[in-house]
Amino acid sequence: MSIRHSLLALLQDQPRYGYQLRVEFEDRTGSTWPLNIGQVYTTLDRLERDGLVSNDGGDGEGHVVYSITDAGRAEVQGWFATPVERSNPPRNELAIKLALAVTLPGVDVAAIIQAQRAASMRALQDYTKSRRDTAANQRAADTAWLLVLDSLIFQTEAEIRWLDLCEARMVQLAQASGTRSQARKPSNGVTAEEAAPRTAENRR
Amino acid sequence: MSVQGPQQVLELAKVSRTFGQGATAVAALRDVDLTINAGEFVAVMGPSGSGKSSLLALAGGLDRPTSGGVFVESTPLAGLGLNALARLRRRAVGYVFQDFNLVPTLSAVENVALPLELDGVPARKAHRQALDALRQVGIPGLADRFMDEMSGGQQQRVAIARAIVGSRRLILADEPTGALDSTTGHGVMEVLRSRADDGAAVMLVTHEARHAAWADRVVFIRDGRIVDEATAMHDPAVLLAPAG
Ligand SMILES: Nc1ncnc2c1ncn2[C@@H]1O[C@H](COP(=O)(O)OP(=O)(O)O)[C@@H](O)[C@H]1O
Ligand SMILES: [Mg+2]
């Protein structure tokens, strides 16, 4: 997440001081990515150094107010106009964990998958409830928060679907090796095949 | 505080269901324990063939277990004769079938009103309640259509309306969003959720995580066994809505 660009974008709205920026950011993103105030001040210092914001001095109540410069506006415009960079490919701890798990002996991959699925489902339940509650009495400021929630819901749903797929692949693999060694019967005649339709590969 | 626990609407106690015999026997369910209280929404997830529909059929009294007991509002279904069972199903249980199971020679509103009328509700009142149920699923304008004049998604909504009509205390839905687009699917979840919030016990079979996420509890089933459960935490530390 680009704190730098987020703060700049908020300053394009109106001049603000550090604490206001933090509150505004968290309010618009439902506190999903908490900012610590130290990060805000460090970022403002750098933005000032780079000529993207200017320090307007105190507001008389001990706050240092910043406003955006023309260079800063251009920077924000560039940020909005550029697709988010995908680190190549994005690091995904879960994918890494499972990739290692399937290649190591003595790791119960099915248990890992199920534990993760239940945890992801819990998160999805919470997001869904939160979305429902927010939508039920929506304020104007909630629009941003609802979008963030939708994004979390899509991501978590995709994660669960991917886990289902991993599990189906595992069943497929186990079945293929079982067929090769002993024509072992799956515990309940149908499950494995229906969960993961046979491919030409494991029919061999 | 009341000493009494929450009201159990559905209880499955050590339920097993085996189809066929001998070498070809299929154990669809094995020793399943599951309780759903009034006001609770439970989703069942699992791969195809894991026993979800079998579980729902037992809960709705459409099938009988090979062993174990099924109780609806504390009544053991095993003790009921066919007529009593049919009456309980009409009055207390709303069932959405995977393949809709609608009567083609009746209009949408007549399909929805049918279980009420069979149960002795006066026609006019049954009609009014049926229209209300069709409104809840978003198709009040299609009340007079026949099944062959409706799309799969519209028929599915009629089937859902028929399950929620009146004041059913147990609502069982088998993949009720299969033929629906995502907006309509969302609407159906809102209907099921609000029935649970009004005190019904709801059991939903689905393979869509985003729909299961509307439930209070998600039960995972594999090879006829419940293997895990996810209960919403509503953890305010995880999810902090913006300060109003
Ligand atoms: N009437 C039946 N006769 C024989 N086998 C059945 C019958 N109904 C279900 N089964 C078997 O029981 C298992 C569970 O089926 P089902 O409950 O329909 O699974 P799901 O709904 O999870 O896909 C499957 O192996 C299925 O083939
Ligand atoms: Mg089924």
Short mmCIF file of C-alpha atoms and ligand atoms in Angstrom, two decimals:
data_model
loop_
_atom_site.label_atom_id
_atom_site.label_comp_id
_atom_site.label_asym_id
_atom_site.label_seq_id
_atom_site.Cartn_x
_atom_site.Cartn_y
_atom_site.Cartn_z
CA MET A 1 0.00 0.00 0.00
CA SER A 2 1.31 3.42 -0.88
CA ILE A 3 1.00 5.60 2.21
CA ARG A 4 2.73 8.34 0.34
CA HIS A 5 0.15 8.52 -2.42
CA SER A 6 -2.77 8.01 -0.07
CA LEU A 7 -1.74 11.00 2.04
CA LEU A 8 -1.12 13.11 -1.04
CA ALA A 9 -4.57 12.24 -2.38
CA LEU A 10 -6.15 13.31 0.91
CA LEU A 11 -4.23 16.59 0.82
CA GLN A 12 -5.52 17.27 -2.66
CA ASP A 13 -8.93 17.45 -1.03
CA GLN A 14 -7.86 20.15 1.45
CA PRO A 15 -4.90 21.12 3.65
CA ARG A 16 -4.66 18.94 6.75
CA TYR A 17 -2.36 18.15 9.66
CA GLY A 18 -0.89 14.76 10.44
CA TYR A 19 -3.48 13.48 12.88
CA GLN A 20 -6.34 14.55 10.60
CA LEU A 21 -4.75 12.65 7.73
CA ARG A 22 -4.56 9.49 9.78
CA VAL A 23 -8.19 9.74 10.92
CA GLU A 24 -9.38 10.55 7.41
CA PHE A 25 -7.45 7.63 5.89
CA GLU A 26 -8.75 5.13 8.42
CA ASP A 27 -12.29 6.41 8.16
CA ARG A 28 -12.30 5.95 4.39
CA THR A 29 -10.80 2.47 4.50
CA GLY A 30 -12.66 1.15 7.53
CA SER A 31 -9.46 0.94 9.60
CA THR A 32 -8.51 -2.08 7.53
CA TRP A 33 -4.94 -0.86 7.24
CA PRO A 34 -4.21 1.05 10.45
CA LEU A 35 -1.63 3.82 10.07
CA ASN A 36 0.62 4.70 12.91
CA ILE A 37 1.09 8.40 13.45
CA GLY A 38 4.88 8.08 13.25
CA GLN A 39 4.56 6.74 9.69
CA VAL A 40 2.35 9.70 8.81
CA TYR A 41 4.90 12.26 10.08
CA THR A 42 7.85 10.52 8.41
CA THR A 43 5.95 10.38 5.13
CA LEU A 44 4.98 14.06 5.36
CA ASP A 45 8.64 14.98 5.94
CA ARG A 46 9.67 13.11 2.81
CA LEU A 47 6.84 14.57 0.75
CA GLU A 48 7.96 18.03 1.84
CA ARG A 49 11.58 17.24 1.03
CA ASP A 50 10.48 16.11 -2.45
CA GLY A 51 8.49 19.29 -3.01
CA LEU A 52 5.12 17.51 -3.22
CA VAL A 53 3.63 19.22 -0.16
CA SER A 54 4.35 22.47 1.58
CA ASN A 55 4.43 23.15 5.27
CA ASP A 56 1.95 25.95 5.95
CA GLY A 57 3.10 26.39 9.56
CA GLY A 58 1.04 25.99 12.69
CA ASP A 59 -2.72 26.41 12.89
CA GLY A 60 -2.39 28.22 16.22
CA GLU A 61 -3.34 25.08 18.15
CA GLY A 62 -0.01 23.35 17.84
CA HIS A 63 -0.75 21.42 14.61
CA VAL A 64 1.48 21.70 11.57
CA VAL A 65 -0.74 22.01 8.50
CA TYR A 66 0.36 20.74 5.10
CA SER A 67 -1.01 21.53 1.66
CA ILE A 68 -0.38 19.93 -1.69
CA THR A 69 1.86 21.58 -4.31
CA ASP A 70 1.39 21.54 -8.10
CA ALA A 71 4.05 18.83 -8.32
CA GLY A 72 2.07 16.91 -5.70
CA ARG A 73 -1.13 17.18 -7.74
CA ALA A 74 0.67 15.84 -10.76
CA GLU A 75 1.98 12.96 -8.67
CA VAL A 76 -1.55 12.06 -7.48
CA GLN A 77 -2.86 12.24 -11.01
CA GLY A 78 -0.10 9.91 -12.16
CA TRP A 79 -0.88 7.50 -9.31
CA PHE A 80 -4.57 7.27 -10.18
CA ALA A 81 -3.77 6.90 -13.88
CA THR A 82 -1.32 4.02 -13.42
CA PRO A 83 -2.55 0.47 -12.78
CA VAL A 84 -1.39 -0.94 -9.46
CA GLU A 85 1.89 -2.74 -9.95
CA ARG A 86 1.75 -6.45 -9.38
CA SER A 87 4.93 -7.54 -7.71
CA ASN A 88 5.91 -10.32 -9.98
CA PRO A 89 4.04 -12.58 -9.10
CA PRO A 90 2.53 -11.21 -5.86
CA ARG A 91 3.87 -12.99 -2.81
CA ASN A 92 1.27 -15.20 -1.27
CA GLU A 93 2.23 -16.87 1.97
CA LEU A 94 -0.56 -19.40 1.73
CA ALA A 95 0.49 -20.53 -1.76
CA ILE A 96 4.09 -20.79 -0.63
CA LYS A 97 3.10 -22.77 2.46
CA LEU A 98 1.05 -25.27 0.45
CA ALA A 99 3.64 -25.57 -2.29
CA LEU A 100 6.19 -26.55 0.33
CA ALA A 101 3.75 -28.76 2.22
CA VAL A 102 2.92 -30.93 -0.81
CA THR A 103 6.60 -31.56 -1.47
CA LEU A 104 7.59 -32.49 2.08
CA PRO A 105 7.03 -35.98 3.49
CA GLY A 106 4.94 -36.35 6.63
CA VAL A 107 2.96 -33.12 6.25
CA ASP A 108 -0.82 -33.48 6.48
CA VAL A 109 -1.75 -31.21 3.59
CA ALA A 110 -5.47 -31.96 3.84
CA ALA A 111 -5.44 -30.75 7.45
CA ILE A 112 -3.61 -27.57 6.47
CA ILE A 113 -6.15 -26.91 3.75
CA GLN A 114 -9.13 -27.47 6.02
CA ALA A 115 -7.73 -25.36 8.86
CA GLN A 116 -7.12 -22.53 6.42
CA ARG A 117 -10.53 -22.95 4.83
CA ALA A 118 -12.28 -22.66 8.19
CA ALA A 119 -10.21 -19.61 9.11
CA SER A 120 -10.87 -17.94 5.76
CA MET A 121 -14.56 -18.74 6.08
CA ARG A 122 -14.65 -17.09 9.51
CA ALA A 123 -13.12 -13.96 8.02
CA LEU A 124 -15.60 -14.08 5.13
CA GLN A 125 -18.47 -14.37 7.60
CA ASP A 126 -17.21 -11.32 9.46
CA TYR A 127 -16.78 -9.27 6.29
CA THR A 128 -20.23 -10.29 5.11
CA LYS A 129 -21.84 -9.35 8.42
CA SER A 130 -19.99 -6.07 8.47
CA ARG A 131 -21.10 -5.34 4.92
CA ARG A 132 -24.69 -6.13 5.77
CA ASP A 133 -24.66 -3.92 8.87
CA THR A 134 -23.01 -1.05 7.04
CA ALA A 135 -25.32 -1.25 4.04
CA ALA A 136 -28.36 -1.35 6.34
CA ASN A 137 -27.74 2.19 7.57
CA GLN A 138 -25.37 3.64 5.09
CA ARG A 139 -23.86 7.10 5.51
CA ALA A 140 -22.20 8.92 2.62
CA ALA A 141 -18.78 8.21 4.12
CA ASP A 142 -19.49 4.47 4.07
CA THR A 143 -19.21 4.20 0.30
CA ALA A 144 -15.44 3.88 0.52
CA TRP A 145 -15.67 1.35 3.34
CA LEU A 146 -18.18 -0.77 1.40
CA LEU A 147 -15.81 -0.89 -1.56
CA VAL A 148 -12.99 -2.03 0.70
CA LEU A 149 -15.26 -4.71 2.19
CA ASP A 150 -16.27 -5.91 -1.27
CA SER A 151 -12.63 -6.23 -2.18
CA LEU A 152 -11.93 -8.28 0.96
CA ILE A 153 -14.95 -10.46 0.24
CA PHE A 154 -13.81 -11.17 -3.33
CA GLN A 155 -10.26 -11.95 -2.22
CA THR A 156 -11.35 -14.27 0.56
CA GLU A 157 -13.84 -16.02 -1.66
CA ALA A 158 -11.14 -16.57 -4.27
CA GLU A 159 -8.86 -17.98 -1.59
CA ILE A 160 -11.50 -20.50 -0.50
CA ARG A 161 -12.17 -21.54 -4.08
CA TRP A 162 -8.48 -22.02 -4.60
CA LEU A 163 -8.30 -24.17 -1.44
CA ASP A 164 -11.16 -26.30 -2.80
CA LEU A 165 -9.21 -26.73 -6.00
CA CYS A 166 -6.02 -27.68 -4.13
CA GLU A 167 -7.96 -30.29 -2.23
CA ALA A 168 -9.52 -31.71 -5.38
CA ARG A 169 -6.07 -31.95 -6.95
CA MET A 170 -4.75 -33.77 -3.91
CA VAL A 171 -7.60 -36.26 -4.05
CA GLN A 172 -6.87 -36.73 -7.73
CA LEU A 173 -3.19 -37.34 -7.11
CA ALA A 174 -3.83 -39.74 -4.24
CA GLN A 175 -6.28 -41.60 -6.42
CA ALA A 176 -3.90 -41.81 -9.33
CA SER A 177 -1.10 -43.22 -7.20
CA GLY A 178 -3.58 -45.55 -5.45
CA THR A 179 -4.78 -46.85 -8.81
CA ARG A 180 -1.24 -47.48 -9.92
CA SER A 181 -0.20 -49.34 -6.79
CA GLN A 182 -3.26 -51.33 -5.71
CA ALA A 183 -6.46 -50.11 -7.40
CA ARG A 184 -7.37 -48.89 -3.92
CA LYS A 185 -11.05 -48.11 -3.54
CA PRO A 186 -11.82 -44.60 -2.32
CA SER A 187 -13.72 -44.49 0.95
CA ASN A 188 -17.02 -43.75 -0.74
CA GLY A 189 -17.12 -44.76 -4.37
CA VAL A 190 -17.94 -41.34 -5.78
CA THR A 191 -16.45 -38.49 -3.84
CA ALA A 192 -13.03 -38.28 -5.37
CA GLU A 193 -14.18 -38.44 -8.95
CA GLU A 194 -16.97 -35.97 -8.49
CA ALA A 195 -14.79 -33.57 -6.54
CA ALA A 196 -12.19 -33.66 -9.30
CA PRO A 197 -13.42 -34.90 -12.62
CA ARG A 198 -11.01 -37.39 -14.14
CA THR A 199 -8.49 -36.02 -16.54
CA ALA A 200 -6.74 -37.89 -19.27
CA GLU A 201 -3.69 -37.80 -17.07
CA ASN A 202 -4.95 -39.79 -14.11
CA ARG A 203 -6.91 -42.20 -16.25
CA ARG A 204 -3.69 -43.62 -17.54
CA MET B 1 -30.98 -15.27 33.15
CA SER B 2 -33.11 -18.09 31.92
CA VAL B 3 -31.87 -21.56 32.73
CA GLN B 4 -33.39 -22.87 29.56
CA GLY B 5 -31.05 -23.09 26.61
CA PRO B 6 -31.93 -21.81 23.17
CA GLN B 7 -34.81 -23.57 21.50
CA GLN B 8 -33.72 -26.49 19.35
CA VAL B 9 -35.62 -26.63 16.09
CA LEU B 10 -33.64 -29.40 14.44
CA GLU B 11 -31.58 -32.12 16.01
CA LEU B 12 -29.76 -34.89 14.17
CA ALA B 13 -28.38 -37.43 16.63
CA LYS B 14 -25.79 -39.94 15.42
CA VAL B 15 -27.47 -40.11 12.07
CA SER B 16 -26.20 -42.55 9.44
CA ARG B 17 -27.64 -43.26 6.02
CA THR B 18 -26.44 -46.09 3.83
CA PHE B 19 -27.75 -46.66 0.32
CA GLY B 20 -27.72 -50.19 -1.07
CA GLN B 21 -26.34 -53.29 0.58
CA GLY B 22 -23.33 -55.52 0.68
CA ALA B 23 -20.39 -54.80 -1.56
CA THR B 24 -22.13 -51.94 -3.39
CA ALA B 25 -23.38 -50.15 -0.24
CA VAL B 26 -22.66 -46.43 -0.15
CA ALA B 27 -22.40 -44.78 3.26
CA ALA B 28 -23.78 -41.33 2.41
CA LEU B 29 -23.79 -40.16 6.04
CA ARG B 30 -21.94 -41.52 9.04
CA ASP B 31 -22.70 -40.65 12.65
CA VAL B 32 -23.67 -37.07 12.01
CA ASP B 33 -24.59 -34.92 15.01
CA LEU B 34 -26.03 -31.52 14.24
CA THR B 35 -28.32 -29.16 16.10
CA ILE B 36 -29.87 -25.96 14.80
CA ASN B 37 -31.58 -23.57 17.17
CA ALA B 38 -34.33 -21.08 16.52
CA GLY B 39 -32.85 -17.98 14.94
CA GLU B 40 -29.80 -19.81 13.69
CA PHE B 41 -28.60 -19.93 10.09
CA VAL B 42 -26.31 -22.87 9.30
CA ALA B 43 -24.61 -23.46 5.95
CA VAL B 44 -23.38 -26.86 4.82
CA MET B 45 -20.42 -27.05 2.45
CA GLY B 46 -18.63 -30.00 0.96
CA PRO B 47 -17.58 -31.55 -2.32
CA SER B 48 -20.10 -33.12 -4.63
CA GLY B 49 -21.20 -36.52 -3.32
CA SER B 50 -20.19 -35.76 0.27
CA GLY B 51 -23.75 -36.24 1.57
CA LYS B 52 -25.19 -32.71 1.70
CA SER B 53 -28.48 -33.48 -0.04
CA SER B 54 -28.87 -36.69 1.93
CA LEU B 55 -28.45 -34.69 5.13
CA LEU B 56 -31.07 -32.18 4.11
CA ALA B 57 -33.53 -34.88 3.05
CA LEU B 58 -33.26 -36.52 6.48
CA ALA B 59 -33.70 -33.18 8.24
CA GLY B 60 -36.85 -32.50 6.22
CA GLY B 61 -38.37 -35.92 6.83
CA LEU B 62 -38.15 -36.80 3.12
CA ASP B 63 -35.97 -39.77 3.89
CA ARG B 64 -35.33 -41.88 6.97
CA PRO B 65 -31.92 -42.60 8.50
CA THR B 66 -30.45 -46.10 8.55
CA SER B 67 -29.63 -45.41 12.18
CA GLY B 68 -29.80 -42.46 14.56
CA GLY B 69 -32.59 -40.00 15.29
CA VAL B 70 -34.02 -36.89 13.65
CA PHE B 71 -35.99 -34.46 15.82
CA VAL B 72 -37.94 -31.45 14.61
CA GLU B 73 -38.97 -29.22 17.52
CA SER B 74 -38.27 -32.19 19.78
CA THR B 75 -40.64 -34.49 17.87
CA PRO B 76 -38.85 -37.68 16.81
CA LEU B 77 -39.68 -38.11 13.13
CA ALA B 78 -39.27 -41.88 13.45
CA GLY B 79 -42.38 -41.93 15.65
CA LEU B 80 -44.62 -40.21 13.09
CA GLY B 81 -46.89 -41.99 10.64
CA LEU B 82 -47.00 -40.84 7.03
CA ASN B 83 -49.91 -38.45 7.53
CA ALA B 84 -48.47 -36.85 10.63
CA LEU B 85 -45.12 -36.52 8.92
CA ALA B 86 -46.71 -34.89 5.86
CA ARG B 87 -48.57 -32.45 8.11
CA LEU B 88 -45.41 -31.53 10.01
CA ARG B 89 -43.59 -30.97 6.74
CA ARG B 90 -46.29 -28.66 5.42
CA ARG B 91 -46.58 -26.66 8.61
CA ALA B 92 -43.13 -26.44 10.05
CA VAL B 93 -40.71 -27.18 7.26
CA GLY B 94 -39.97 -25.19 4.12
CA TYR B 95 -37.87 -27.09 1.61
CA VAL B 96 -36.14 -25.76 -1.49
CA PHE B 97 -35.32 -28.70 -3.74
CA GLN B 98 -32.23 -28.76 -5.89
CA ASP B 99 -34.52 -29.30 -8.91
CA PHE B 100 -37.33 -26.90 -7.73
CA ASN B 101 -40.11 -29.52 -7.73
CA LEU B 102 -42.84 -27.09 -8.80
CA VAL B 103 -46.24 -28.06 -10.18
CA PRO B 104 -46.28 -27.14 -13.90
CA THR B 105 -50.06 -26.85 -14.14
CA LEU B 106 -50.23 -24.21 -11.40
CA SER B 107 -49.26 -20.54 -11.60
CA ALA B 108 -46.43 -19.14 -9.48
CA VAL B 109 -48.72 -17.82 -6.78
CA GLU B 110 -50.73 -21.08 -6.75
CA ASN B 111 -47.55 -23.10 -6.34
CA VAL B 112 -46.53 -20.99 -3.38
CA ALA B 113 -50.01 -21.05 -1.81
CA LEU B 114 -50.43 -24.80 -2.27
CA PRO B 115 -48.84 -26.03 0.99
CA LEU B 116 -50.87 -23.47 2.96
CA GLU B 117 -54.13 -24.48 1.32
CA LEU B 118 -53.40 -28.18 1.83
CA ASP B 119 -53.00 -27.26 5.45
CA GLY B 120 -56.44 -25.68 5.66
CA VAL B 121 -55.51 -22.00 5.37
CA PRO B 122 -58.44 -20.19 3.68
CA ALA B 123 -57.73 -19.58 -0.03
CA ARG B 124 -57.80 -15.81 0.17
CA LYS B 125 -55.37 -15.69 3.08
CA ALA B 126 -53.10 -18.27 1.45
CA HIS B 127 -53.09 -16.18 -1.72
CA ARG B 128 -52.14 -13.05 0.20
CA GLN B 129 -49.28 -14.80 2.03
CA ALA B 130 -48.09 -16.33 -1.24
CA LEU B 131 -47.97 -12.91 -2.91
CA ASP B 132 -46.00 -11.59 0.03
CA ALA B 133 -43.48 -14.43 -0.31
CA LEU B 134 -43.13 -13.74 -4.05
CA ARG B 135 -42.50 -10.09 -3.19
CA GLN B 136 -39.75 -11.10 -0.77
CA VAL B 137 -37.94 -13.03 -3.48
CA GLY B 138 -38.34 -10.14 -5.88
CA ILE B 139 -40.90 -11.44 -8.41
CA PRO B 140 -44.33 -10.09 -7.37
CA GLY B 141 -45.02 -9.27 -11.02
CA LEU B 142 -44.77 -12.92 -12.09
CA ALA B 143 -47.48 -14.26 -9.77
CA ASP B 144 -49.76 -15.42 -12.57
CA ARG B 145 -47.14 -16.99 -14.81
CA PHE B 146 -46.96 -20.72 -15.34
CA MET B 147 -43.71 -22.60 -14.97
CA ASP B 148 -43.10 -22.95 -18.71
CA GLU B 149 -43.37 -19.16 -18.98
CA MET B 150 -40.49 -18.60 -16.57
CA SER B 151 -36.71 -18.82 -16.73
CA GLY B 152 -34.79 -21.25 -14.53
CA GLY B 153 -33.82 -18.42 -12.20
CA GLN B 154 -37.42 -17.26 -11.90
CA GLN B 155 -38.64 -20.80 -11.15
CA GLN B 156 -35.95 -21.09 -8.53
CA ARG B 157 -37.31 -17.98 -6.85
CA VAL B 158 -40.82 -19.43 -6.88
CA ALA B 159 -39.40 -22.53 -5.19
CA ILE B 160 -37.78 -20.35 -2.53
CA ALA B 161 -40.99 -18.38 -2.01
CA ARG B 162 -42.84 -21.66 -1.48
CA ALA B 163 -40.33 -22.63 1.23
CA ILE B 164 -40.54 -19.37 3.18
CA VAL B 165 -44.27 -18.74 2.86
CA GLY B 166 -46.27 -18.54 6.09
CA SER B 167 -44.37 -19.02 9.30
CA ARG B 168 -42.21 -22.05 8.77
CA ARG B 169 -39.83 -22.62 11.65
CA LEU B 170 -37.37 -24.78 9.77
CA ILE B 171 -36.19 -23.77 6.31
CA LEU B 172 -34.02 -26.19 4.35
CA ALA B 173 -32.53 -25.11 1.05
CA ASP B 174 -30.50 -27.31 -1.28
CA GLU B 175 -28.28 -25.18 -3.55
CA PRO B 176 -31.05 -22.59 -3.93
CA THR B 177 -28.89 -20.16 -5.88
CA GLY B 178 -27.66 -22.50 -8.60
CA ALA B 179 -29.70 -20.93 -11.39
CA LEU B 180 -29.44 -17.35 -10.15
CA ASP B 181 -27.20 -14.48 -11.13
CA SER B 182 -25.11 -13.00 -8.34
CA THR B 183 -27.41 -10.07 -7.55
CA THR B 184 -30.43 -12.36 -7.22
CA GLY B 185 -28.36 -14.85 -5.21
CA HIS B 186 -27.52 -12.04 -2.83
CA GLY B 187 -31.22 -11.20 -2.55
CA VAL B 188 -32.03 -14.81 -1.66
CA MET B 189 -29.40 -14.75 1.08
CA GLU B 190 -31.01 -11.59 2.45
CA VAL B 191 -34.36 -13.39 2.57
CA LEU B 192 -32.93 -16.47 4.32
CA ARG B 193 -30.96 -14.31 6.75
CA SER B 194 -33.99 -12.26 7.68
CA ARG B 195 -36.05 -15.41 8.24
CA ALA B 196 -33.39 -16.59 10.67
CA ASP B 197 -33.29 -13.18 12.34
CA ASP B 198 -37.07 -13.51 12.76
CA GLY B 199 -36.58 -16.79 14.61
CA ALA B 200 -36.58 -19.57 12.00
CA ALA B 201 -33.87 -22.20 11.89
CA VAL B 202 -32.27 -22.20 8.45
CA MET B 203 -30.05 -24.82 6.85
CA LEU B 204 -28.50 -23.97 3.49
CA VAL B 205 -26.51 -26.33 1.30
CA THR B 206 -24.22 -24.39 -1.00
CA HIS B 207 -20.86 -24.64 -2.70
CA GLU B 208 -20.50 -20.87 -2.84
CA ALA B 209 -18.41 -19.50 -0.02
CA ARG B 210 -19.87 -16.03 -0.42
CA HIS B 211 -23.35 -17.38 0.27
CA ALA B 212 -22.27 -19.65 3.11
CA ALA B 213 -20.72 -16.57 4.70
CA TRP B 214 -24.20 -15.24 5.51
CA ALA B 215 -24.64 -18.09 8.01
CA ASP B 216 -23.87 -18.03 11.71
CA ARG B 217 -22.14 -21.38 11.39
CA VAL B 218 -20.63 -23.13 8.41
CA VAL B 219 -20.40 -26.91 8.66
CA PHE B 220 -17.92 -28.73 6.42
CA ILE B 221 -18.81 -32.23 5.34
CA ARG B 222 -16.53 -34.84 3.72
CA ASP B 223 -17.38 -38.43 2.87
CA GLY B 224 -20.56 -38.28 4.95
CA ARG B 225 -18.95 -36.89 8.07
CA ILE B 226 -18.88 -33.41 9.57
CA VAL B 227 -15.18 -32.63 9.68
CA ASP B 228 -15.07 -29.00 10.76
CA GLU B 229 -17.10 -25.95 11.55
CA ALA B 230 -16.55 -22.22 11.20
CA THR B 231 -18.40 -19.86 13.49
CA ALA B 232 -18.37 -16.14 12.83
CA MET B 233 -16.33 -14.29 15.42
CA HIS B 234 -17.54 -10.77 14.77
CA ASP B 235 -14.27 -9.74 16.28
CA PRO B 236 -14.23 -5.95 16.59
CA ALA B 237 -10.44 -5.98 16.64
CA VAL B 238 -10.38 -7.62 13.23
CA LEU B 239 -13.04 -5.45 11.74
CA LEU B 240 -13.46 -1.95 12.95
CA ALA B 241 -16.16 -0.06 11.14
CA PRO B 242 -15.40 3.61 10.68
CA ALA B 243 -16.32 5.71 13.67
CA GLY B 244 -19.69 7.39 13.10
N1 LIG C 1 -31.06 -42.62 -3.63
C1 LIG C 1 -29.78 -42.96 -3.65
N2 LIG C 1 -29.38 -44.21 -3.96
C2 LIG C 1 -28.10 -44.56 -3.97
N3 LIG C 1 -27.08 -43.75 -3.64
C3 LIG C 1 -27.39 -42.49 -3.31
C4 LIG C 1 -28.75 -42.02 -3.29
N4 LIG C 1 -28.74 -40.73 -2.91
C5 LIG C 1 -27.44 -40.40 -2.70
N5 LIG C 1 -26.64 -41.45 -2.93
C6 LIG C 1 -25.18 -41.46 -2.79
O1 LIG C 1 -24.86 -40.93 -1.53
C7 LIG C 1 -23.73 -40.08 -1.60
C8 LIG C 1 -24.08 -38.69 -1.14
O2 LIG C 1 -24.97 -38.12 -2.09
P1 LIG C 1 -25.62 -36.67 -1.90
O3 LIG C 1 -26.18 -36.57 -0.53
O4 LIG C 1 -26.55 -36.44 -3.03
O5 LIG C 1 -24.33 -35.74 -2.03
P2 LIG C 1 -24.19 -34.18 -2.30
O6 LIG C 1 -25.54 -33.56 -2.19
O7 LIG C 1 -23.21 -33.70 -1.29
O8 LIG C 1 -23.64 -34.03 -3.69
C9 LIG C 1 -23.25 -40.16 -3.03
O9 LIG C 1 -22.27 -41.13 -3.09
C10 LIG C 1 -24.51 -40.56 -3.79
O10 LIG C 1 -24.17 -41.26 -4.96
MG MG C 2 -26.69 -32.40 -3.61
#
